[in-house]
Coordinates of C-alpha atoms in Angstrom, one line a residue:
M284 CA -10.0 19.1 8.7
A285 CA -11.4 15.7 7.9
G286 CA -14.2 14.1 9.9
V287 CA -14.1 11.0 12.2
P288 CA -13.1 7.5 10.7
E289 CA -15.9 5.0 10.7
T290 CA -15.5 1.2 10.7
I291 CA -16.5 -0.7 7.5
G292 CA -17.6 -4.3 8.0
D293 CA -16.7 -6.8 10.6
I294 CA -13.5 -8.2 9.3
R295 CA -10.5 -8.0 11.7
A296 CA -7.4 -8.8 9.7
D297 CA -4.2 -10.1 11.2
L298 CA -2.3 -7.8 8.9
G299 CA -4.5 -5.7 6.6
E300 CA -2.7 -4.0 3.9
G301 CA -2.6 -2.7 0.3
P302 CA -6.0 -1.0 -0.2
T303 CA -6.7 0.0 -3.8
W304 CA -9.8 1.5 -5.4
E305 CA -11.0 0.1 -8.7
A306 CA -13.1 2.9 -10.0
S307 CA -14.6 1.1 -13.0
K308 CA -16.3 -1.4 -10.6
R309 CA -16.7 1.0 -7.6
V310 CA -15.0 -1.5 -5.3
L311 CA -12.1 -1.6 -2.9
H312 CA -9.5 -4.4 -2.9
W313 CA -7.2 -5.0 0.1
V314 CA -5.3 -8.0 1.5
D315 CA -4.6 -9.8 4.8
I316 CA -1.0 -10.8 4.4
P317 CA -0.5 -13.8 6.8
S318 CA -4.0 -15.0 6.3
R319 CA -3.4 -15.3 2.6
K320 CA -6.6 -13.5 1.7
L321 CA -7.6 -10.9 -1.0
Y322 CA -10.7 -9.0 0.0
T323 CA -13.0 -7.0 -2.3
L324 CA -15.5 -4.6 -0.7
D325 CA -18.5 -3.2 -2.5
P326 CA -19.3 -0.1 -0.4
G327 CA -22.7 0.2 -2.1
T328 CA -23.9 -3.1 -0.6
G329 CA -21.4 -3.5 2.2
I330 CA -20.6 -7.0 1.0
H331 CA -17.1 -8.3 1.3
K332 CA -15.9 -11.1 -1.0
Q333 CA -12.7 -13.0 -0.3
I334 CA -10.2 -15.1 -2.2
L335 CA -8.0 -17.5 -0.3
L336 CA -4.5 -17.9 -1.8
N337 CA -1.8 -20.5 -1.3
G338 CA 0.8 -18.1 0.1
M339 CA 1.2 -14.8 1.8
I340 CA 0.1 -11.8 -0.3
G341 CA 1.7 -8.4 0.0
A342 CA -0.3 -6.5 -2.6
A343 CA -2.9 -7.0 -5.4
V344 CA -3.6 -4.7 -8.3
P345 CA -6.4 -5.1 -10.9
R346 CA -5.2 -6.1 -14.4
R347 CA -6.5 -4.2 -17.4
S348 CA -7.2 -7.4 -19.2
G349 CA -9.0 -8.9 -16.2
G350 CA -8.2 -10.5 -12.9
F351 CA -5.2 -9.3 -10.8
V352 CA -1.5 -9.2 -10.6
L353 CA -0.2 -10.2 -7.2
A354 CA 3.0 -9.6 -5.2
M355 CA 3.1 -12.9 -3.2
Q356 CA 5.6 -14.2 -0.7
D357 CA 7.7 -15.8 -3.5
G358 CA 7.2 -13.5 -6.4
F359 CA 4.8 -12.1 -8.9
Y360 CA 1.6 -13.9 -9.9
T361 CA -1.4 -13.4 -12.1
Y362 CA -4.9 -14.3 -10.8
E363 CA -8.1 -15.1 -12.6
D364 CA -11.1 -16.9 -11.2
T365 CA -10.8 -19.7 -13.8
A366 CA -7.1 -20.3 -13.5
G367 CA -6.4 -19.2 -10.0
A368 CA -2.9 -17.9 -9.1
V369 CA -0.3 -18.5 -11.7
K370 CA 3.3 -17.7 -11.0
L371 CA 5.1 -15.3 -13.4
L372 CA 8.6 -15.1 -11.8
D373 CA 10.5 -14.6 -8.5
P374 CA 13.3 -12.1 -8.7
E375 CA 14.4 -13.2 -5.2
E376 CA 14.4 -17.0 -5.7
H377 CA 17.9 -16.9 -4.1
L378 CA 16.5 -15.2 -1.0
P379 CA 13.8 -17.7 0.5
G380 CA 13.8 -15.7 3.7
N381 CA 12.3 -12.7 2.0
R382 CA 8.7 -11.9 1.0
F383 CA 7.0 -9.2 -1.0
N384 CA 5.2 -6.5 0.9
D385 CA 3.5 -3.4 -0.5
G386 CA 3.0 -2.6 -4.2
K387 CA 1.2 -0.2 -6.6
C388 CA 1.0 0.6 -10.3
D389 CA 2.2 3.8 -12.0
A390 CA 0.2 5.7 -14.6
A391 CA 1.8 3.6 -17.4
G392 CA 0.6 0.4 -15.8
R393 CA 3.8 -0.9 -14.4
F394 CA 3.6 -2.7 -11.0
W395 CA 6.1 -1.6 -8.4
A396 CA 6.5 -3.8 -5.3
G397 CA 9.2 -4.2 -2.7
T398 CA 10.5 -6.9 -0.4
L399 CA 11.6 -7.4 3.2
S400 CA 13.4 -10.0 5.3
M401 CA 10.9 -12.1 7.4
S402 CA 13.6 -12.4 10.0
G403 CA 14.2 -8.7 10.2
E404 CA 17.6 -8.6 8.5
K405 CA 18.4 -4.9 7.7
G406 CA 19.0 -4.0 4.0
A407 CA 18.0 -7.4 2.7
G408 CA 15.0 -6.2 0.6
S409 CA 14.7 -4.4 -2.7
L410 CA 12.2 -2.5 -4.8
Y411 CA 11.2 -4.0 -8.1
C412 CA 9.3 -2.9 -11.2
L413 CA 7.3 -5.5 -13.1
D414 CA 6.9 -3.9 -16.6
T415 CA 3.8 -4.4 -18.8
D416 CA 5.9 -6.9 -20.9
L417 CA 6.2 -9.0 -17.7
R418 CA 9.9 -8.4 -17.4
V419 CA 11.1 -7.4 -14.0
R420 CA 14.0 -5.2 -12.9
K421 CA 15.5 -4.1 -9.5
A422 CA 15.2 -0.4 -9.0
V423 CA 16.3 0.1 -5.4
D424 CA 18.4 -2.2 -3.2
Q425 CA 19.5 -2.2 0.5
V426 CA 15.9 -1.8 1.6
S427 CA 14.9 -3.0 5.1
I428 CA 11.1 -2.8 5.1
A429 CA 9.7 -1.9 1.6
N430 CA 6.4 -0.1 2.1
G431 CA 4.3 2.8 0.8
L432 CA 4.5 4.1 -2.8
G433 CA 3.0 7.0 -4.6
W434 CA 3.4 9.5 -7.4
S435 CA 2.9 13.2 -7.6
P436 CA -0.2 14.4 -9.6
D437 CA 2.0 15.2 -12.7
N438 CA 3.8 11.8 -12.4
K439 CA 7.2 13.5 -12.2
V440 CA 8.0 12.4 -8.7
M441 CA 7.8 9.0 -7.1
Y442 CA 7.6 8.5 -3.3
F443 CA 8.8 5.4 -1.5
I444 CA 8.9 4.5 2.2
D445 CA 11.4 2.2 3.8
S446 CA 9.8 2.0 7.2
A447 CA 13.0 1.3 9.0
A448 CA 14.5 4.5 7.8
R449 CA 11.6 6.5 9.3
Q450 CA 11.4 8.7 6.2
V451 CA 9.7 9.3 2.8
T452 CA 12.2 9.2 -0.1
A453 CA 11.4 11.0 -3.3
Y454 CA 12.8 10.4 -6.8
D455 CA 12.5 12.3 -10.0
Y456 CA 10.4 10.0 -12.2
D457 CA 10.5 9.4 -15.9
L458 CA 7.0 8.0 -16.6
A459 CA 7.9 7.0 -20.2
R460 CA 10.9 4.9 -19.1
G461 CA 9.9 4.1 -15.5
S462 CA 13.2 5.3 -14.3
L463 CA 14.3 6.9 -11.0
S464 CA 16.9 9.7 -10.4
N465 CA 17.8 12.4 -7.9
R466 CA 17.0 10.6 -4.7
R467 CA 16.3 12.8 -1.7
T468 CA 14.4 12.8 1.7
V469 CA 11.2 14.8 1.7
V470 CA 9.6 13.8 5.0
A471 CA 11.7 12.8 8.1
L472 CA 9.6 11.5 11.0
P473 CA 10.7 12.5 14.5
E474 CA 12.0 9.7 16.7
G475 CA 9.3 7.6 18.3
N476 CA 7.8 4.1 18.6
D477 CA 5.8 4.4 15.4
L478 CA 7.0 3.6 11.9
P479 CA 5.8 5.0 8.6
D480 CA 3.9 2.3 6.7
G481 CA 1.7 2.6 3.6
M482 CA 0.9 5.9 2.0
T483 CA -1.1 7.7 -0.7
V484 CA -1.0 11.0 -2.5
D485 CA -3.9 13.4 -2.9
A486 CA -4.8 15.7 -5.9
E487 CA -3.0 18.6 -4.2
G488 CA 0.2 16.6 -4.2
M489 CA 0.1 16.1 -0.4
I490 CA 1.0 12.7 1.0
W491 CA -0.9 10.7 3.6
I492 CA 1.1 8.3 5.8
A493 CA -0.2 5.4 7.9
H494 CA 1.7 5.0 11.2
W495 CA 2.4 1.5 12.4
G496 CA 2.3 1.7 16.2
G497 CA 1.2 5.4 16.1
G498 CA -2.6 5.0 15.8
Q499 CA -2.9 7.7 13.2
V500 CA -2.7 8.8 9.5
T501 CA -0.8 12.1 8.9
R502 CA -0.9 14.4 5.9
W503 CA 2.3 16.1 4.8
N504 CA 3.5 18.7 2.3
P505 CA 6.4 16.9 0.6
R506 CA 7.7 20.1 -0.9
E507 CA 8.3 21.6 2.5
G508 CA 8.5 18.5 4.7
T509 CA 5.8 20.0 7.0
L510 CA 3.0 18.2 8.9
L511 CA -0.5 19.4 7.9
E512 CA -3.0 17.2 9.6
R513 CA -3.4 14.2 12.0
I514 CA -6.2 11.7 11.8
T515 CA -6.5 9.6 15.0
L516 CA -7.8 6.0 14.9
P517 CA -9.0 3.7 17.7
V518 CA -6.3 1.2 16.8
S519 CA -2.5 1.4 17.1
L520 CA -1.3 -0.6 14.1
V521 CA -2.4 1.5 11.2
T522 CA -1.0 0.0 8.0
S523 CA -2.1 1.9 4.8
C524 CA -4.6 4.2 3.1
T525 CA -6.0 5.1 -0.3
F526 CA -8.7 7.3 -1.7
G527 CA -11.9 5.8 -3.1
G528 CA -15.6 6.6 -3.7
D529 CA -17.2 8.1 -6.7
R530 CA -15.5 11.5 -6.0
L531 CA -12.2 10.0 -4.6
D532 CA -12.9 11.9 -1.4
E533 CA -13.2 8.9 0.9
L534 CA -10.0 7.7 2.6
Y535 CA -10.0 4.0 3.2
I536 CA -7.6 2.9 6.0
T537 CA -6.3 -0.6 6.8
S538 CA -5.0 -1.9 10.1
A539 CA -3.6 -4.9 11.9
K540 CA -3.9 -6.9 15.1
A541 CA -1.1 -9.5 14.5
D542 CA 1.5 -7.9 16.9
L543 CA -0.8 -7.0 19.7
S544 CA -0.8 -8.6 23.1
D545 CA -4.0 -10.2 24.4
K546 CA -4.5 -7.2 26.6
E547 CA -4.0 -4.8 23.7
R548 CA -6.5 -6.7 21.6
E549 CA -9.1 -6.4 24.4
E550 CA -8.4 -2.7 24.5
Q551 CA -8.6 -2.3 20.7
P552 CA -11.5 -4.5 19.6
L553 CA -11.5 -2.8 16.2
A554 CA -7.8 -3.7 15.5
G555 CA -7.4 -5.2 12.1
G556 CA -10.5 -3.4 10.9
L557 CA -11.1 -1.4 7.7
F558 CA -11.9 2.3 8.2
R559 CA -13.4 5.0 6.0
L560 CA -13.0 8.8 6.4
K561 CA -14.8 11.5 4.5
T562 CA -12.3 14.2 3.6
R563 CA -12.3 17.7 2.1
T564 CA -9.8 16.8 -0.5
T565 CA -9.7 14.3 -3.3
G566 CA -7.2 11.6 -4.1
L567 CA -5.6 10.4 -7.3
P568 CA -6.9 7.4 -9.3
A569 CA -5.3 4.0 -8.8
Y570 CA -4.1 2.5 -12.1
P571 CA -4.4 -1.1 -13.2
F572 CA -1.6 -3.3 -14.4
G573 CA -1.3 -2.7 -18.2
G574 CA 0.0 -6.1 -19.4

C-alpha cells in the first residue's frame, strides 16, 4: 500500500490537469485549464513558476529541441520564452465549440491529445496525433470527453479514457507507425457519480486512474480488469496523476475546484491543490515531443 498524499505548494487551481515529469530538469509541469496557466514546480526548492497564455490550455509537453508543445483551446502550439506561443494548426477549426483537453507523448515523441465539446455535446470530440514532422491526423472519433492516455511498459498497448464512457479502452499499438488496432475495454467502472479522468501507467503495467467526483486515485490490473488499490484524497475533483522524482516513485496528483459550490469549497480548502504520494512502485518515464 502507498502512504498518505501530502499537499505541495499553495496553488489552488480552478482546473488543474496534465502533470508531466521532466526528468532531465527534475521538474513537474502541469496546467490550470481555464486560468490559462502553465506551471512548473521544482520539488527541490518548492518554487512554482508560471506562464500565462492567451487561451485555455489542456496539456503541455516538453519539446526535445527546447520549450513546449501545447494543446490549446484552438489547436496545437509551440512555446518558447523568446517567441511565446506560436500556433501550428487547428484540426478542429470547423468546430469552434470544442477545445483540447488531455495530452501525452509516446516513446517515439508523437503528441497525442483529444478534444471535447465545451457545451457537453456527446461524441463531438476526437483523439489526434501530432507527429514529429508536425503533421496531424485523427485517430479516434465520436469521443465525448477525451481524457487520460498511457502506454504499456513494452509500448505495445495504448490506453485511452473517454470519461463519459466510464471505461478505459485499450488498443494494440504499433510504435513505429503510431497506429492503433484491436480496440477493447480493459477497465469498466461501476456506476456512480464519479468519472474516470486522467491516468498513468506504472513499471509493472498497472494503470492509475484519477476520479473526477470520486475523491480518489485507483490502481487497476488492465489484463484482468481488477481493482488493486485505492488512494483517498481530501478533495472530490481529482483530475490526473503522473510519476515523478529521481526514482519515479512519487505520484503527483492534480485536482480542481471549478465545479464546487461555495459550501463544498469551504469543506475542501485543498481543492485545486497539487498532491504528492510516495509509492512502493515506480512509474514509466514521460517522453518529450520529438519534433
